[in-house]
């Protein structure tokens, strides 16, 4: 089926080029190579090349909505699922695989532009879509999120502001 690997664009950049490096997804299969930009950057000193993940689970994606490691895990799962689904038809081209993942990657880019409201973000936390350090939230924490959301909706209606 082929593995999914994550590498930094320039892992051995010279000190003059210090700064964040783009994370790339590589999928090798049946003699083909598909390279996809994740749209996320990381400081090379925080990157573990053996595990192909960040050393710390507290680093989030650019919009701050989820852990970068969780994002990479989900992207890997979606890549494997897209590949398996496309394999039923025939061997997918790298371009077809890239297009199938762009929706998930662009979803994160849309958050940067503020297209998601605070309430949708709270709903994602409650649904367990966004995890804190890779762990599910307790029942009491979810109740607190619902309570805060209710207070914010009430405030919004009372003050007629978003």
Short mmCIF file of C-alpha atoms in Angstrom, two decimals:
data_model
loop_
_atom_site.label_atom_id
_atom_site.label_comp_id
_atom_site.label_asym_id
_atom_site.label_seq_id
_atom_site.Cartn_x
_atom_site.Cartn_y
_atom_site.Cartn_z
CA UNK A 1 0.00 0.00 0.00
CA UNK A 2 2.91 2.38 0.60
CA UNK A 3 3.83 4.42 3.61
CA UNK A 4 3.06 8.00 4.48
CA UNK A 5 6.09 9.94 5.68
CA UNK A 6 6.52 13.49 6.89
CA UNK A 7 9.73 15.41 6.28
CA UNK A 8 10.85 18.99 6.67
CA UNK A 9 11.46 20.83 3.41
CA UNK A 10 15.02 21.83 4.38
CA UNK A 11 15.90 19.84 7.51
CA UNK A 12 19.61 20.67 7.38
CA UNK A 13 19.30 24.38 6.59
CA UNK A 14 22.31 26.50 7.45
CA UNK A 15 22.21 28.72 10.52
CA UNK A 16 21.66 31.77 8.30
CA UNK A 17 18.44 30.16 7.09
CA UNK A 18 17.25 29.43 10.65
CA UNK A 19 13.53 29.58 11.18
CA UNK A 20 10.50 27.47 10.55
CA UNK A 21 10.54 24.80 7.89
CA UNK A 22 7.57 23.56 5.91
CA UNK A 23 6.32 20.03 6.66
CA UNK A 24 5.83 17.90 3.56
CA UNK A 25 3.85 14.65 3.23
CA UNK A 26 5.44 11.95 1.07
CA UNK A 27 3.49 8.94 -0.19
CA UNK A 28 5.43 6.30 -2.14
CA UNK A 29 3.46 3.58 -3.92
CA UNK A 30 3.87 1.32 -6.96
CA UNK A 31 6.86 3.27 -8.25
CA UNK A 32 5.16 6.62 -7.84
CA UNK A 33 5.88 9.46 -5.46
CA UNK A 34 3.36 11.99 -4.24
CA UNK A 35 4.60 15.06 -2.35
CA UNK A 36 2.05 17.32 -0.67
CA UNK A 37 2.65 20.44 1.37
CA UNK A 38 0.79 20.33 4.68
CA UNK A 39 0.75 24.13 4.86
CA UNK A 40 2.27 23.90 8.35
CA UNK A 41 5.73 24.99 9.41
CA UNK A 42 7.82 24.04 12.42
CA UNK A 43 11.16 24.97 13.93
CA UNK A 44 13.59 22.13 13.04
CA UNK A 45 14.80 21.89 16.64
CA UNK A 46 11.25 20.83 17.65
CA UNK A 47 11.09 18.10 14.97
CA UNK A 48 11.87 14.43 15.62
CA UNK A 49 12.97 12.99 12.25
CA UNK A 50 12.79 9.37 13.46
CA UNK A 51 9.16 9.63 14.62
CA UNK A 52 8.32 12.17 11.90
CA UNK A 53 6.38 14.20 14.44
CA UNK A 54 7.04 17.08 16.80
CA UNK A 55 8.87 16.43 20.02
CA UNK A 56 6.19 18.29 21.99
CA UNK A 57 2.47 17.64 21.64
CA UNK A 58 1.69 21.16 22.86
CA UNK A 59 2.60 22.83 19.55
CA UNK A 60 -0.55 23.62 17.57
CA UNK A 61 -1.30 24.20 13.92
CA UNK A 62 -1.15 27.76 12.61
CA UNK A 63 -4.73 28.62 13.62
CA UNK A 64 -4.27 27.12 17.10
CA UNK A 65 -7.30 24.85 16.86
CA UNK A 66 -5.53 21.50 17.34
CA UNK A 67 -2.20 19.90 18.07
CA UNK A 68 0.11 19.73 15.06
CA UNK A 69 0.83 16.07 15.82
CA UNK A 70 -2.93 15.34 15.84
CA UNK A 71 -3.26 17.17 12.52
CA UNK A 72 -0.46 15.05 11.00
CA UNK A 73 -2.05 11.84 12.37
CA UNK A 74 -5.41 12.75 10.81
CA UNK A 75 -3.76 13.73 7.54
CA UNK A 76 -1.96 10.37 7.42
CA UNK A 77 -5.24 8.50 8.03
CA UNK A 78 -7.03 10.51 5.34
CA UNK A 79 -4.19 9.89 2.89
CA UNK A 80 -4.33 6.13 3.46
CA UNK A 81 -8.14 6.12 3.18
CA UNK A 82 -8.10 8.20 -0.01
CA UNK A 83 -5.46 5.90 -1.47
CA UNK A 84 -7.44 2.76 -0.56
CA UNK A 85 -10.66 4.22 -1.98
CA UNK A 86 -8.94 5.26 -5.22
CA UNK A 87 -7.23 1.89 -5.51
CA UNK A 88 -10.63 0.25 -6.07
CA UNK A 89 -10.78 2.08 -9.41
CA UNK A 90 -7.13 1.66 -10.33
CA UNK A 91 -3.75 2.99 -9.27
CA UNK A 92 -4.33 6.67 -8.46
CA UNK A 93 -2.10 9.34 -9.91
CA UNK A 94 -0.18 11.52 -7.47
CA UNK A 95 -2.28 14.49 -8.66
CA UNK A 96 -5.53 12.68 -7.81
CA UNK A 97 -4.23 11.80 -4.36
CA UNK A 98 -3.08 15.39 -3.83
CA UNK A 99 -6.50 16.74 -4.81
CA UNK A 100 -8.30 14.38 -2.43
CA UNK A 101 -6.27 15.71 0.52
CA UNK A 102 -6.45 19.40 -0.37
CA UNK A 103 -9.92 19.68 1.18
CA UNK A 104 -8.65 18.65 4.59
CA UNK A 105 -5.55 20.82 4.34
CA UNK A 106 -7.57 23.80 3.08
CA UNK A 107 -10.02 23.40 5.97
CA UNK A 108 -7.18 24.45 8.24
CA UNK A 109 -6.30 27.33 5.92
CA UNK A 110 -9.93 28.52 6.07
CA UNK A 111 -9.67 28.81 9.86
CA UNK A 112 -6.85 31.32 9.42
CA UNK A 113 -9.20 33.64 7.55
CA UNK A 114 -11.74 33.53 10.38
CA UNK A 115 -14.44 31.75 8.40
CA UNK A 116 -15.22 29.60 11.45
CA UNK A 117 -17.12 31.23 14.26
CA UNK A 118 -16.21 30.82 17.90
CA UNK A 119 -19.32 28.70 18.39
CA UNK A 120 -18.30 26.25 15.68
CA UNK A 121 -14.90 26.00 17.31
CA UNK A 122 -16.50 25.30 20.70
CA UNK A 123 -18.68 22.64 19.05
CA UNK A 124 -15.55 20.99 17.63
CA UNK A 125 -14.06 20.88 21.14
CA UNK A 126 -17.25 19.38 22.56
CA UNK A 127 -17.46 16.79 19.77
CA UNK A 128 -13.92 15.67 20.59
CA UNK A 129 -12.61 16.67 17.17
CA UNK A 130 -10.01 18.89 18.87
CA UNK A 131 -8.05 17.21 21.63
CA UNK A 132 -5.81 18.61 24.31
CA UNK A 133 -2.42 16.87 24.25
CA UNK A 134 -4.03 13.92 22.43
CA UNK A 135 -6.47 13.12 25.24
CA UNK A 136 -10.28 13.13 25.32
CA UNK A 137 -11.95 15.64 27.58
CA UNK A 138 -13.82 14.59 30.71
CA UNK A 139 -17.59 14.78 31.00
CA UNK A 140 -17.34 17.73 33.43
CA UNK A 141 -15.08 19.66 31.07
CA UNK A 142 -17.58 19.16 28.24
CA UNK A 143 -20.38 20.42 30.53
CA UNK A 144 -18.29 23.51 31.28
CA UNK A 145 -17.79 24.12 27.54
CA UNK A 146 -21.56 23.86 26.98
CA UNK A 147 -22.20 26.28 29.85
CA UNK A 148 -19.70 28.81 28.54
CA UNK A 149 -21.18 28.52 25.05
CA UNK A 150 -24.65 29.19 26.50
CA UNK A 151 -23.42 32.26 28.36
CA UNK A 152 -21.71 33.59 25.22
CA UNK A 153 -24.87 33.10 23.14
CA UNK A 154 -26.90 34.86 25.83
CA UNK A 155 -24.40 37.74 25.89
CA UNK A 156 -24.48 37.98 22.10
CA UNK A 157 -28.29 38.21 22.08
CA UNK A 158 -28.38 40.71 24.94
CA UNK A 159 -25.73 43.08 23.57
CA UNK A 160 -26.58 42.43 19.89
CA UNK A 161 -22.87 42.01 19.06
CA UNK A 162 -20.96 39.07 17.69
#
